[in-house]
GROMACS .gro file of C-alpha atoms in nm:
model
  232
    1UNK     CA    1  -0.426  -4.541  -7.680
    2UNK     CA    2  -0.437  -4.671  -7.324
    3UNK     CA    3  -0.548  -4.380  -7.049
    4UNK     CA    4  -0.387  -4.383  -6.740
    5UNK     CA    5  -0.573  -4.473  -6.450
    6UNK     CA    6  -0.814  -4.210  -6.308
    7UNK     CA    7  -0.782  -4.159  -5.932
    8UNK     CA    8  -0.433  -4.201  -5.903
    9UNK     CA    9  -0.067  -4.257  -6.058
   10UNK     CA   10   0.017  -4.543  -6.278
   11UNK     CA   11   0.045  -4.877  -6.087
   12UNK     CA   12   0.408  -4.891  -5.956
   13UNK     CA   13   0.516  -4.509  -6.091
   14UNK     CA   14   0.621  -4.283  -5.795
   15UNK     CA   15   0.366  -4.011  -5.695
   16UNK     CA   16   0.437  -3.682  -5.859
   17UNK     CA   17   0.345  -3.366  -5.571
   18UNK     CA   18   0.276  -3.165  -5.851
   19UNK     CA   19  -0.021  -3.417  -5.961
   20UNK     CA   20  -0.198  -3.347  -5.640
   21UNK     CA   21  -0.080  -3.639  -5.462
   22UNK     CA   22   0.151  -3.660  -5.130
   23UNK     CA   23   0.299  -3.968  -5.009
   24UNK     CA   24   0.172  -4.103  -4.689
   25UNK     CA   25   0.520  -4.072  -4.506
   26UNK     CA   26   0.523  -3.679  -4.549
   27UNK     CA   27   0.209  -3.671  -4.391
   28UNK     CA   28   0.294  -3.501  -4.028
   29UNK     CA   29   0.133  -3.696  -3.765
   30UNK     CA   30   0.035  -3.508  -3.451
   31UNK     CA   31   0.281  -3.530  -3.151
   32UNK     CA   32   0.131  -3.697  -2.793
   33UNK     CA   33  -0.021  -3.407  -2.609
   34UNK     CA   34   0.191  -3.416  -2.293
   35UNK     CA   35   0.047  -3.290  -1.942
   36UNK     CA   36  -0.106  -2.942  -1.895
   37UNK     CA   37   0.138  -2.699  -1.767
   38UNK     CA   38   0.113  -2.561  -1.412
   39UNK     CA   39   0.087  -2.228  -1.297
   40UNK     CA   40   0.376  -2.102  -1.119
   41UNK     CA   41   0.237  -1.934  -0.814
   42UNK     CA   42   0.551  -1.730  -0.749
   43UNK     CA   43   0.572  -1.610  -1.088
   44UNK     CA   44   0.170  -1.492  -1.059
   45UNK     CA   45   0.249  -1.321  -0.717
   46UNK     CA   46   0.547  -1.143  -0.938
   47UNK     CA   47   0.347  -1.064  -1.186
   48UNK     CA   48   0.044  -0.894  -0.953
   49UNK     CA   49   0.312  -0.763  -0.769
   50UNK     CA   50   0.494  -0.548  -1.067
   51UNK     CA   51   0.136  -0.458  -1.167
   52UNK     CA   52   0.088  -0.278  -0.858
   53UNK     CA   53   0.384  -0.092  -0.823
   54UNK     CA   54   0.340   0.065  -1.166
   55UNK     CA   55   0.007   0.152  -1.088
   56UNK     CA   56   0.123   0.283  -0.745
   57UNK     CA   57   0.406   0.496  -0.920
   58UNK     CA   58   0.124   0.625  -1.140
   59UNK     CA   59  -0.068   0.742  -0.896
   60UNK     CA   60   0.260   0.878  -0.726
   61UNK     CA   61   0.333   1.093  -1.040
   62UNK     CA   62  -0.032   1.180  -1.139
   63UNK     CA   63  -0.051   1.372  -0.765
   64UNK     CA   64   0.269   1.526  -0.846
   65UNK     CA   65   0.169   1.649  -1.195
   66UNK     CA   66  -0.133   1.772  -1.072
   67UNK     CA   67  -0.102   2.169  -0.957
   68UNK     CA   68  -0.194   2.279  -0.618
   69UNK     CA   69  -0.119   2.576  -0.551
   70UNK     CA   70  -0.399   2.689  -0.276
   71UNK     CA   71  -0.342   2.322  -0.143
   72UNK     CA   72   0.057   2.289  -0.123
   73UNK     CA   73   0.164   2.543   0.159
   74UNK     CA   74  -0.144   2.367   0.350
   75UNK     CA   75  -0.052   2.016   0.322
   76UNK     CA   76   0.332   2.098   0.366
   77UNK     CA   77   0.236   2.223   0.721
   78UNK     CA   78   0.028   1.929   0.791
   79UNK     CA   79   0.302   1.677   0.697
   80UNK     CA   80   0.579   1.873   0.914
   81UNK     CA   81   0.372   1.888   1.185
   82UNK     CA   82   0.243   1.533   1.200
   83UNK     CA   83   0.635   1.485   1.254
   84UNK     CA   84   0.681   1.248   1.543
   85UNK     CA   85   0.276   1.256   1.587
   86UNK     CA   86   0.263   1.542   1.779
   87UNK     CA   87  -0.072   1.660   1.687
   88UNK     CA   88  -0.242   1.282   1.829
   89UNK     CA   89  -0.038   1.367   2.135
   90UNK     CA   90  -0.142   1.714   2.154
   91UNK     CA   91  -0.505   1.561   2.135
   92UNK     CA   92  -0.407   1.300   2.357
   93UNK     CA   93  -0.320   1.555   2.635
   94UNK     CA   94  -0.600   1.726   2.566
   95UNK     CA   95  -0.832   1.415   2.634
   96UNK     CA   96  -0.638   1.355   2.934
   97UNK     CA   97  -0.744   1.725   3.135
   98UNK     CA   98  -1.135   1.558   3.128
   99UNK     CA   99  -1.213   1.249   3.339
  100UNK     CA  100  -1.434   0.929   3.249
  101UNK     CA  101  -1.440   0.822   2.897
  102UNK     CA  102  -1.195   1.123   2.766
  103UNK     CA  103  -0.932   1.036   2.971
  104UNK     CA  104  -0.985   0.627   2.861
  105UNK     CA  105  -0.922   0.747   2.516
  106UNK     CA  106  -0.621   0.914   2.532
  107UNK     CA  107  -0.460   0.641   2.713
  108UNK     CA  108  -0.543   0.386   2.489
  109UNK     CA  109  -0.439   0.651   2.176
  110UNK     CA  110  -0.081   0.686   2.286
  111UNK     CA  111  -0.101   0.299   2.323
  112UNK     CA  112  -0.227   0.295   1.988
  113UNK     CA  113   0.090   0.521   1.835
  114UNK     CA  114   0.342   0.316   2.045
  115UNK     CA  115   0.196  -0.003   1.846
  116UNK     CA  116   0.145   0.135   1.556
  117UNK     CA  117   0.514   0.335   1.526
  118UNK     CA  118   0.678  -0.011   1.695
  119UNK     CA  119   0.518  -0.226   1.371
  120UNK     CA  120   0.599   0.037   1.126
  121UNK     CA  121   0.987   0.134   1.175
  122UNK     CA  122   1.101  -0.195   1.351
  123UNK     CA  123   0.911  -0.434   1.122
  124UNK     CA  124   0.754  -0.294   0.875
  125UNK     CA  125   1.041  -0.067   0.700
  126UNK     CA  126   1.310  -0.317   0.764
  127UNK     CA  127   1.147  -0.601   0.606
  128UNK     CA  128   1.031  -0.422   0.280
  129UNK     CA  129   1.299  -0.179   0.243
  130UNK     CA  130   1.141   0.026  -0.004
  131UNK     CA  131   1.286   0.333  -0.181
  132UNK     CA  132   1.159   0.652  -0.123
  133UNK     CA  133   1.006   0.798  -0.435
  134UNK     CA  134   1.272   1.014  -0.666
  135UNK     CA  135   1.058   1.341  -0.609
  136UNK     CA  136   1.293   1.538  -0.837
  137UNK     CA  137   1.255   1.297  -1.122
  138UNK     CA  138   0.857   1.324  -1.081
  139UNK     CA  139   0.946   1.725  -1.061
  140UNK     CA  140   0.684   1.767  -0.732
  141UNK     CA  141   0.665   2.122  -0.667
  142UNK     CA  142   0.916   2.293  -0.436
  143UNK     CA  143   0.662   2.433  -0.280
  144UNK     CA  144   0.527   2.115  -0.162
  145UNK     CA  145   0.863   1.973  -0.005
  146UNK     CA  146   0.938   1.901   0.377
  147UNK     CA  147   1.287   1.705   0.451
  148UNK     CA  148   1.309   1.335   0.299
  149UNK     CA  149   1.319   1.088   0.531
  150UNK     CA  150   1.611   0.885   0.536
  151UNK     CA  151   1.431   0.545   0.633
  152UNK     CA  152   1.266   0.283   0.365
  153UNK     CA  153   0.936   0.427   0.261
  154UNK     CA  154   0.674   0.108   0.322
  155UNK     CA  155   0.483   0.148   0.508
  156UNK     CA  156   0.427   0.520   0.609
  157UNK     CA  157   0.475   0.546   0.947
  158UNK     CA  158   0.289   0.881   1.009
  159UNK     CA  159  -0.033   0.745   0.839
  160UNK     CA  160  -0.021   0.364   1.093
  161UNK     CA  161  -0.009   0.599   1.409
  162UNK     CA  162  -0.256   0.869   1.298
  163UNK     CA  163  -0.547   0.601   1.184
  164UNK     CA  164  -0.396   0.379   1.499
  165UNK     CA  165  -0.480   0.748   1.730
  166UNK     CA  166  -0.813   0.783   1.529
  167UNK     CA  167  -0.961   0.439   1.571
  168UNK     CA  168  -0.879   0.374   1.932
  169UNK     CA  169  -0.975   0.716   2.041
  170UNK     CA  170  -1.325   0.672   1.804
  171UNK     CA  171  -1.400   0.377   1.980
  172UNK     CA  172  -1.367   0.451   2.315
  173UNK     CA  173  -1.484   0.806   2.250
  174UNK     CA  174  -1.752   0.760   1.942
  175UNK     CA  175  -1.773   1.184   1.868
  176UNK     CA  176  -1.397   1.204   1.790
  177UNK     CA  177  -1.409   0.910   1.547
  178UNK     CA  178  -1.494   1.163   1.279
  179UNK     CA  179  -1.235   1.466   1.289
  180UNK     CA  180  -0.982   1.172   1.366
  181UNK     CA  181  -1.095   1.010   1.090
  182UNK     CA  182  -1.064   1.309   0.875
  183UNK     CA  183  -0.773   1.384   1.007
  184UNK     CA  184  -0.598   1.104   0.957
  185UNK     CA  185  -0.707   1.058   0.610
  186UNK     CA  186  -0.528   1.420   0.582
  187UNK     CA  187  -0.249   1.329   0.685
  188UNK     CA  188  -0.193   1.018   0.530
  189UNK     CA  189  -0.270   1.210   0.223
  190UNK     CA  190  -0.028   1.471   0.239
  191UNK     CA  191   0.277   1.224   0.280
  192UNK     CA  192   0.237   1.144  -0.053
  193UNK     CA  193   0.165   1.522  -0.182
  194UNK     CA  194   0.478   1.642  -0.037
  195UNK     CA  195   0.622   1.372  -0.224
  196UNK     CA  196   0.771   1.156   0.062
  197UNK     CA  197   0.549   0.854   0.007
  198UNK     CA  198   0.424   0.638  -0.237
  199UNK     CA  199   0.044   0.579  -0.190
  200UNK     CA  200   0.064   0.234  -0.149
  201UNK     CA  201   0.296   0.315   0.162
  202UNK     CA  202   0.017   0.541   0.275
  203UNK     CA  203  -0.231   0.253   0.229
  204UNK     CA  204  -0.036  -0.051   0.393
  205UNK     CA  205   0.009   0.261   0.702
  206UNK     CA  206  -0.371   0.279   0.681
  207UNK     CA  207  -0.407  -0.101   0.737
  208UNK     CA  208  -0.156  -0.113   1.013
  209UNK     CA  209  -0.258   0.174   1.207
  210UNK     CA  210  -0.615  -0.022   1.190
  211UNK     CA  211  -0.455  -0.318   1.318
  212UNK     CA  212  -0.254  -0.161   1.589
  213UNK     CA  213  -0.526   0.068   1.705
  214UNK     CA  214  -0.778  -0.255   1.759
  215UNK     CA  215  -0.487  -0.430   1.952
  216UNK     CA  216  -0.435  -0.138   2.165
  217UNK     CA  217  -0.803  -0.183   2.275
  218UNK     CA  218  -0.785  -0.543   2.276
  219UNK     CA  219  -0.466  -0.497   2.588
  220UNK     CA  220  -0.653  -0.238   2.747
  221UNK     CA  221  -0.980  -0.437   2.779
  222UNK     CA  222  -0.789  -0.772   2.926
  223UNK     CA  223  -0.627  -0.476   3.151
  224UNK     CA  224  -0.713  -0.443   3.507
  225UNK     CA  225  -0.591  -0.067   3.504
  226UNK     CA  226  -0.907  -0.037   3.265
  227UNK     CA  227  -1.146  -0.048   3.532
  228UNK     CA  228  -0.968   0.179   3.736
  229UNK     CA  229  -0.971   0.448   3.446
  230UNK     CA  230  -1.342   0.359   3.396
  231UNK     CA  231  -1.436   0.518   3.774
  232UNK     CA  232  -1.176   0.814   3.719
   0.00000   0.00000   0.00000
């Protein structure tokens, strides 16, 4: 009897799938690889963005979870009375009773708030428009409450004109860059333990009051009025 042909299907029959054999049309052929896709930059910044504001809002609810009891009434106080920044101008006045170098710093400290509260609360807040944080829904303590402001949260405005106070003032006057420092830091802190700010806000007020504190210095150098305050 004749045997079919080994390696393959009789001459002329029709290849069988079953019998291990596929025609060469149902072979898929590979598509044309078309050009790399680009990054959308606006999507990225989106992306980083959204990242940051949950990690901002866990931070936000991680301080308000945490309890304080010893710490609340303290930082309460601090936060009311940084209202306005009446404790730089107190400090400012202060400065002001002692000739020379003293006197230098407290002028160029109030310079420093008026920059610093002009960038915050006429740019800075009506550009972002940022909620405040829903301190009921992250149940913060009553204990820990002052009065919500009614203006957008970013960037916190008491944090840009105590660092803007502390850094002028520490230059001009190096010993008081320290407890302004600290002080600052305390306060800028305790916007966001009362509740009132997210600490991002606190953070962007940080960099501002930086900025507005090193301008203040920068006007007051190019000043003649410097001079004068140099020989009082």
């Amino acid at each position: 009897m004749a045997q079919p042909p080994p390696n393959g299907p009789a001459s002329g029959s029709t290849p069988d799938p079953e019998d291990g054999f596929t025609p060469a049309s149902a072979v898929p052929t590979a598509e044309p690889a078309g050009p790399p896709r680009r990054r959308d930059p606006v999507g990225s910044v989106r992306a980083v963005l959204s990242d940051m504001r949950a990690v901002d809002g866990a931070l936000y609810a991680a301080v308000a979870a945490t309890p304080t009891p010893t710490l609340d009434r303290g930082f309460r106080r601090l936060s009311h009375t940084a209202d306005h920044s009446k404790i730089s101008f107190a400090v400012a006045a202060a400065l002001a009773l002692v000739p020379g170098r003293p006197r230098m710093a407290a002028v160029v400290g109030v310079g420093a708030i008026a920059v610093a509260s002009a960038s915050a609360n006429l740019l800075g807040k009506r550009l972002v428009r940022r909620r405040r944080p829903d301190r009921e829904a992250a149940r913060v303590t009553v204990d820990r409450h002052v009065p919500m402001p009614t203006s957008a949260s970013f960037p916190s405005g008491h944090t840009a004109s105590a660092v803007a106070f502390a850094t002028a003032v520490g230059v001009v006057l190096p010993p008081a860059a320290v407890p302004l420092g600290i002080l600052a830091s305390a306060v800028g802190y305790s916007r966001v333990h009362t509740g009132v700010h997210y600490p991002g806000d606190v953070a962007a007020g940080a960099v501002l009051g930086l900025a507005s504190g090193v301008t203040a210095l920068t006007v007051a150098n190019a000043s003649p009025q410097w001079r004068w305050l140099r020989r009082a």
